[in-house]
mmCIF file of C-alpha atoms in Angstrom:
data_model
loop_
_atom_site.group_PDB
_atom_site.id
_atom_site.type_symbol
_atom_site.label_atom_id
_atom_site.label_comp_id
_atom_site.label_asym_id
_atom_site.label_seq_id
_atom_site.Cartn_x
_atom_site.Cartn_y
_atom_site.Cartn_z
ATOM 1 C CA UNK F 1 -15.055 -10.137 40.861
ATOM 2 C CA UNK F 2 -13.822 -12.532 43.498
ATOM 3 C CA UNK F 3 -10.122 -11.050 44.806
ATOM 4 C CA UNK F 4 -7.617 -12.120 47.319
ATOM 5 C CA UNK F 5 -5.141 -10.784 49.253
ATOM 6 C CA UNK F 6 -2.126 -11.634 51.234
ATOM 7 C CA UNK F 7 -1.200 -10.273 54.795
ATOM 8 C CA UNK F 8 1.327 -10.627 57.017
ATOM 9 C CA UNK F 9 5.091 -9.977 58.444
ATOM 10 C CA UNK F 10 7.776 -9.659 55.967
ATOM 11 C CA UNK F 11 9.942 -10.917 58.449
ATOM 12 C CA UNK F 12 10.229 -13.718 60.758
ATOM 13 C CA UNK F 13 12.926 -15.146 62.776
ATOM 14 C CA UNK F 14 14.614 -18.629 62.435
ATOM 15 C CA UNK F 15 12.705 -21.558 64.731
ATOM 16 C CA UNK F 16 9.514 -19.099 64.624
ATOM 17 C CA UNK F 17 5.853 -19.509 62.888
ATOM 18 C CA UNK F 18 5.500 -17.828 59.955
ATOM 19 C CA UNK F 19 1.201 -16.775 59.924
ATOM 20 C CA UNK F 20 -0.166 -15.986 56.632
ATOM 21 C CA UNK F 21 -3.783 -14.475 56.234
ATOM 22 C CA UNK F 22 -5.529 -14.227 53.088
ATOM 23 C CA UNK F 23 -8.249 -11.798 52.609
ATOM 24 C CA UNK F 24 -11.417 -12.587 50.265
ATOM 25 C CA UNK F 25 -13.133 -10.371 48.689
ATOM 26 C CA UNK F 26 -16.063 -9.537 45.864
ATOM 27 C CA UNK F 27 -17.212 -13.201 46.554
ATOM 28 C CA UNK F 28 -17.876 -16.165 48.775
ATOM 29 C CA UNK F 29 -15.544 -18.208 50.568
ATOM 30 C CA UNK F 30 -18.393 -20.693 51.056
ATOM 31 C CA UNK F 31 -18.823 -23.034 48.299
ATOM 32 C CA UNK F 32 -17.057 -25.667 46.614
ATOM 33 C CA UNK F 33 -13.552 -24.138 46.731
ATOM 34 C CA UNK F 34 -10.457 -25.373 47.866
ATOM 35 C CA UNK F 35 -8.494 -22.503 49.163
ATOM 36 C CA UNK F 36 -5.218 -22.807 48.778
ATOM 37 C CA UNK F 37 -1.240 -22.004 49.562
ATOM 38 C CA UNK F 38 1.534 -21.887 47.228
ATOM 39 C CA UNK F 39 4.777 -20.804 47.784
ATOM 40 C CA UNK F 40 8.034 -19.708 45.600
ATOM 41 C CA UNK F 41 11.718 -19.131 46.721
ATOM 42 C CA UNK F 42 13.167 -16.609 45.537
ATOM 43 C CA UNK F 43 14.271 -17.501 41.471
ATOM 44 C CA UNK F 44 12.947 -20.860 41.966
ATOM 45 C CA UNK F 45 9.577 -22.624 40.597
ATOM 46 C CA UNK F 46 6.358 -23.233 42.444
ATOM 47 C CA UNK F 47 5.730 -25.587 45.313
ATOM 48 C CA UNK F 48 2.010 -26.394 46.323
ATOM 49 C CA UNK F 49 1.721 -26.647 50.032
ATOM 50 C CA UNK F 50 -2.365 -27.176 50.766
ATOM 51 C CA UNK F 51 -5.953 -26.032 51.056
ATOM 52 C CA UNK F 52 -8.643 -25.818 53.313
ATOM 53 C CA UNK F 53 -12.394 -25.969 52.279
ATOM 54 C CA UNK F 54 -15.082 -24.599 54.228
ATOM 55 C CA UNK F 55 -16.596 -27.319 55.909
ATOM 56 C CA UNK F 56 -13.081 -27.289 57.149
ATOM 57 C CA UNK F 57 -11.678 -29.962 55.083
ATOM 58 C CA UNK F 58 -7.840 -29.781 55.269
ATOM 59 C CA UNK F 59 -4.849 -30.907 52.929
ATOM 60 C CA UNK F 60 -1.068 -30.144 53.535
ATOM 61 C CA UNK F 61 1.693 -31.164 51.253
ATOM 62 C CA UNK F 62 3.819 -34.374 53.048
ATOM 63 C CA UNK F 63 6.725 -32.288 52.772
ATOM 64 C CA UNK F 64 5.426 -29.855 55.131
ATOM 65 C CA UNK F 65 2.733 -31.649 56.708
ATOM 66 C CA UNK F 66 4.525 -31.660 60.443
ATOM 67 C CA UNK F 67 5.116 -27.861 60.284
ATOM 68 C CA UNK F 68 1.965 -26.655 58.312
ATOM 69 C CA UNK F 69 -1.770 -25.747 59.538
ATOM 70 C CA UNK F 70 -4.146 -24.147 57.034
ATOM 71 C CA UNK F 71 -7.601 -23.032 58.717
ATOM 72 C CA UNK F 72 -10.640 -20.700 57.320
ATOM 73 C CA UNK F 73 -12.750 -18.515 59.374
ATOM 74 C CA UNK F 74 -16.081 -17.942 57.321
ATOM 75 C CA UNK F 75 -17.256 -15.021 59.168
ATOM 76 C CA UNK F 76 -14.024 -12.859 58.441
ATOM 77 C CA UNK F 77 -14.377 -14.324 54.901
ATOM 78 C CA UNK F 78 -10.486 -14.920 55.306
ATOM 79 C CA UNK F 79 -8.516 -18.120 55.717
ATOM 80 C CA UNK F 80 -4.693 -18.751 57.048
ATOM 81 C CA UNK F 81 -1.879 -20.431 56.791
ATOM 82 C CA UNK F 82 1.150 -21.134 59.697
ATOM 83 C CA UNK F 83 4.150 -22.616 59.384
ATOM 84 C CA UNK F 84 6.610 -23.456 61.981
ATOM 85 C CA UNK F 85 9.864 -23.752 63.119
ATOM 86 C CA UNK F 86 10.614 -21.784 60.060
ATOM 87 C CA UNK F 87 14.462 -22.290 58.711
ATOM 88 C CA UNK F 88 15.636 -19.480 55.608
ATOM 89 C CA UNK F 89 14.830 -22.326 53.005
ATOM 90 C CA UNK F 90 11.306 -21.777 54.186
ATOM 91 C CA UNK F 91 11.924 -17.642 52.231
ATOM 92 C CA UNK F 92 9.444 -17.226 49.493
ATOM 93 C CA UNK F 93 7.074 -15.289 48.206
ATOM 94 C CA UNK F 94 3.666 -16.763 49.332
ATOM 95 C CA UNK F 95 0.924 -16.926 47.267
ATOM 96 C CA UNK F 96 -2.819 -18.252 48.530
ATOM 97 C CA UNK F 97 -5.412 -19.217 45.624
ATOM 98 C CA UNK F 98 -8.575 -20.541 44.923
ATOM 99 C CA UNK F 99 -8.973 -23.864 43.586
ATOM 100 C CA UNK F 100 -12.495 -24.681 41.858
ATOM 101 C CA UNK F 101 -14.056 -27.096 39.514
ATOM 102 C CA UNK F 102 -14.505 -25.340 35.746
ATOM 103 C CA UNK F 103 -16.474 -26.617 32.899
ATOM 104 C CA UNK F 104 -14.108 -29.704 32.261
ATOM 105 C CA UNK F 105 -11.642 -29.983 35.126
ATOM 106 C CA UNK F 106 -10.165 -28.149 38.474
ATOM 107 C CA UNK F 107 -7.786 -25.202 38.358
ATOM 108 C CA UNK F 108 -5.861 -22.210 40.515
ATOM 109 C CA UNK F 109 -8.289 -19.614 38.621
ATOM 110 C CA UNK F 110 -7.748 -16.901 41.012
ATOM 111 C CA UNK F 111 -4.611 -15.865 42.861
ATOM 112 C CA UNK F 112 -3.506 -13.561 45.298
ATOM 113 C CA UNK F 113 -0.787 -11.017 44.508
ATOM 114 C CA UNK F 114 2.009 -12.572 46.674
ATOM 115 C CA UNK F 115 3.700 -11.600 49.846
ATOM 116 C CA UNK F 116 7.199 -11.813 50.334
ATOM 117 C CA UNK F 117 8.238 -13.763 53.724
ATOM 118 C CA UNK F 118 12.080 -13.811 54.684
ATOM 119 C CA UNK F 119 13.066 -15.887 57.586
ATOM 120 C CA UNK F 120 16.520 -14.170 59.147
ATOM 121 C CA UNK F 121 17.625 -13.491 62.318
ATOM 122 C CA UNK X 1 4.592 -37.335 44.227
ATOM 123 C CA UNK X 2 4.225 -37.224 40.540
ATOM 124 C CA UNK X 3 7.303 -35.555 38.998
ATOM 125 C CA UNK X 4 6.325 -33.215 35.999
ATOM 126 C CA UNK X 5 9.551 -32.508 33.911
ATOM 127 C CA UNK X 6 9.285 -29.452 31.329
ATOM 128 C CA UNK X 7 11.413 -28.782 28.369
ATOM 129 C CA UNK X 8 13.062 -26.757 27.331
ATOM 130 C CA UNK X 9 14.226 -24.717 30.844
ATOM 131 C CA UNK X 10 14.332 -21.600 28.592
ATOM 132 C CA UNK X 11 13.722 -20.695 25.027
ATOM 133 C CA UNK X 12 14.360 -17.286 22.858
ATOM 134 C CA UNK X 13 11.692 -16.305 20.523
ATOM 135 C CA UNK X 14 11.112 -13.150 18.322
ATOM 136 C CA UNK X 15 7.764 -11.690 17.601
ATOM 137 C CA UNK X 16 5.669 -13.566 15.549
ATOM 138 C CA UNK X 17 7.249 -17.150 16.506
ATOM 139 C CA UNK X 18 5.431 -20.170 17.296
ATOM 140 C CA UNK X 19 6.294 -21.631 20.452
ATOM 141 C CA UNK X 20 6.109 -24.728 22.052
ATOM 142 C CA UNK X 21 6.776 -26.102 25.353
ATOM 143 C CA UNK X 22 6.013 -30.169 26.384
ATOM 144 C CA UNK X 23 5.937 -31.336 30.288
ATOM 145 C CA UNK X 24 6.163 -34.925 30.935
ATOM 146 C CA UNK X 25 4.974 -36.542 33.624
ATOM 147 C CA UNK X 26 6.179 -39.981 35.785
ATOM 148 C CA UNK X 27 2.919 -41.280 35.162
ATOM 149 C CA UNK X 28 -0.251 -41.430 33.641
ATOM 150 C CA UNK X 29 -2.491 -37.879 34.677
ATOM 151 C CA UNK X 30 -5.413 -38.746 32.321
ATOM 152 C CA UNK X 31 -5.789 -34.894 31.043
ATOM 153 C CA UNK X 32 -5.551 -33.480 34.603
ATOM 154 C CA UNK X 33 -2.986 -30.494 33.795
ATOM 155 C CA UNK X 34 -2.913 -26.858 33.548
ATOM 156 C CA UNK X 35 -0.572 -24.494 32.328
ATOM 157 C CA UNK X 36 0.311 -21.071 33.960
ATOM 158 C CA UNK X 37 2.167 -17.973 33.063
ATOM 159 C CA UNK X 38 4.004 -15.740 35.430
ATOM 160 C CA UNK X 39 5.446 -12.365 34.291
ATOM 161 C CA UNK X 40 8.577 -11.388 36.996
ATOM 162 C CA UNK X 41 6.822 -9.728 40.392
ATOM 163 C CA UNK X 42 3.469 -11.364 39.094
ATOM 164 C CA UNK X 43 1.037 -13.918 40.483
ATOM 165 C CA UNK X 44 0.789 -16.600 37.846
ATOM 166 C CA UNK X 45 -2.706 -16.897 35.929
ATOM 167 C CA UNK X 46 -4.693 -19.797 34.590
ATOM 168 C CA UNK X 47 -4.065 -20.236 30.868
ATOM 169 C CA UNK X 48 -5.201 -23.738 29.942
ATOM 170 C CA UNK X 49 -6.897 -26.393 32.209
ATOM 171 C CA UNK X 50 -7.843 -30.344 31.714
ATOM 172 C CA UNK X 51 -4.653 -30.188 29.020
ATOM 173 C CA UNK X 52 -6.583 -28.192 26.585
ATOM 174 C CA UNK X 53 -9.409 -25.966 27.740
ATOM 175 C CA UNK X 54 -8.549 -22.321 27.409
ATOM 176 C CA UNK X 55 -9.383 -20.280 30.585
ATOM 177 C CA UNK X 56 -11.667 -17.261 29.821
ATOM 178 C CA UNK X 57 -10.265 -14.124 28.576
ATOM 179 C CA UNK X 58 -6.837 -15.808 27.298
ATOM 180 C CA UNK X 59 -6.391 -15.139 24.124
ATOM 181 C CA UNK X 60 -6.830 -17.667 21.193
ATOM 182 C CA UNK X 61 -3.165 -17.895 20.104
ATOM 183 C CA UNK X 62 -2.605 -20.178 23.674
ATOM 184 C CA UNK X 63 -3.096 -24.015 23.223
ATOM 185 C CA UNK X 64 -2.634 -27.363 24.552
ATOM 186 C CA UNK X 65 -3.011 -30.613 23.885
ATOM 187 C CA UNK X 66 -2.192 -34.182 25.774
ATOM 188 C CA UNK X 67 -3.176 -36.796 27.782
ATOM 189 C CA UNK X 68 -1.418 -39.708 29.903
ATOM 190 C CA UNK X 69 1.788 -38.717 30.605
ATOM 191 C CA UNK X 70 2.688 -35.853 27.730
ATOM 192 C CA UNK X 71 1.649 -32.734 27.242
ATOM 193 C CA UNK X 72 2.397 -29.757 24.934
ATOM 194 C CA UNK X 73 1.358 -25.881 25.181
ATOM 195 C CA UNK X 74 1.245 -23.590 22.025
ATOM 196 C CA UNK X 75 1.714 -20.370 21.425
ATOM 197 C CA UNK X 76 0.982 -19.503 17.693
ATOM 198 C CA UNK X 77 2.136 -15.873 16.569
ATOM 199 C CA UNK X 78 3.577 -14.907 19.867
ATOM 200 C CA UNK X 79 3.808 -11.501 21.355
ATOM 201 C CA UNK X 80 5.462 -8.827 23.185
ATOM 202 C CA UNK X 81 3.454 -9.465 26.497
ATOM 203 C CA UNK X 82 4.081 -13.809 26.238
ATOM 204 C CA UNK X 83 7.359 -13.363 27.088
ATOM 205 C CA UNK X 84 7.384 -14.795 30.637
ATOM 206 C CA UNK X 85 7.554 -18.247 32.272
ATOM 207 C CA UNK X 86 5.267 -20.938 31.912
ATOM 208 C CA UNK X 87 4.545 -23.406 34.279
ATOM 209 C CA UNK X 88 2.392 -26.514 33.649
ATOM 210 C CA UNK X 89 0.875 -28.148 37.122
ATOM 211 C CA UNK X 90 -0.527 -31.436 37.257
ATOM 212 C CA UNK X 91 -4.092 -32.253 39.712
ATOM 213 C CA UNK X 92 -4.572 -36.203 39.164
ATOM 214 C CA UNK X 93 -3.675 -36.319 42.532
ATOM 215 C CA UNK X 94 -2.182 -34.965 45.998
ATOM 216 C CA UNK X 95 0.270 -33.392 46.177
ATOM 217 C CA UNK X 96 -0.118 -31.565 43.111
ATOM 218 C CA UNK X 97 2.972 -31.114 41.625
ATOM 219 C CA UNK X 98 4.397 -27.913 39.276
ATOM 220 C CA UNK X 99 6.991 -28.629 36.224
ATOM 221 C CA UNK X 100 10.346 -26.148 36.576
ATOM 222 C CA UNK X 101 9.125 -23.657 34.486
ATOM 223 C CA UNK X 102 10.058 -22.920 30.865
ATOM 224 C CA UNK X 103 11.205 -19.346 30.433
ATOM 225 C CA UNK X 104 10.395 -17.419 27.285
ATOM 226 C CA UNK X 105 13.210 -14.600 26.602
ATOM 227 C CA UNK X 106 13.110 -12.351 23.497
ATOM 228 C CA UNK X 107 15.464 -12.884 20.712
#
């Protein structure tokens, strides 16, 4: 059963890049997937920020697009997300997920636990 | 970016109820919409996909139904473990786009 996981610091600094890894596991990372990054602030809903695919295929939400990069690395069976110049409304819990085709349309069908990122000095 | 609006924000409900929340969006999806559940500290999980298939392993008493720009999710006979929000997402296009959530409290 495929499985992901979130690592990465808990804390990051104002102006800094906020990195993101997200482990796979009980599965491949090669095949028609989109993996993905979604984010939450804290009591607030969900905001969908991009994916990567691993023929290296890349989409990042306009409203991030300047500050986000989301890569894979096949071998590690792990992809990644940054984020720069980080402000505190960037403070969320992180979430990555894969994104996949089912019988009759696409869906997040597996998710990652979350990781909480706060950006403070 | 395609604006999905939810209603209600929040809802009470005993045991047993039948529940249901609607998510509009600001233009025509086709049947490209999910709906999610997230329990506090959880990730959320697939309940329904393409408006009214039921992921596997969700129970029966989940439901939805829509197309175009309105959409409804059911919960018939609902129980201790439903109470939670729901989020319905829309993927008819980039940047997909999440309602506000709709937040099922106990009665």
């Amino acid at each position: 059963q495929v499985q992901l996981q979130e690592s990465g610091p808990g804390l990051v600094k104002p102006s800094q890049t906020l990195s993101l890894i997200c482990s796979v596991s009980g599965g491949s990372i090669s095949g028609d997937f989109y993996w993905s990054w979604v984010r939450q602030p804290p009591g607030k809903g969900l905001e969908y920020i991009g994916y990567v695919h691993y023929r290296g295929t890349t989409y990042y939400n306009p409203s991030l697009k300047s500050r986000v990069t989301i890569s894979i690395d096949t071998s590690k069976i792990q992809f990644s997300l940054k984020l720069s110049s980080v402000t505190a409304a960037d403070t969320a819990v992180y979430y990555c997920a894969r994104r996949q085709k089912l019988s009759r349309g696409d869906a997040f069908d597996i998710w990652g636990q979350g990781t909480m990122v706060t950006v403070s000095s | 970016a395609i604006l999905m609006t939810q209603s209600p924000s929040s809802l009470s409900a005993s045991v047993g109820d039948r529940v249901t929340i609607t998510c509009r969006a600001s233009q025509g999806i086709k049947n490209d919409l999910g709906w999610y559940q997230q329990i506090p500290g959880k990730a959320p999980k697939l309940l329904i996909y393409a408006a009214s298939s039921l992921q596997s392993g969700v129970p029966s008493r989940f439901s939805g139904s829509g197309s175009g720009t309105d959409f409804t999710l059911t919960i018939s006979d609902l129980q201790p473990e439903d109470f939670a929000t729901y989020y319905c997402l829309q993927d008819y296009n980039y940047p997909l786009t999440f309602g506000q959530g709709t937040k099922v409290e106990i009665k």
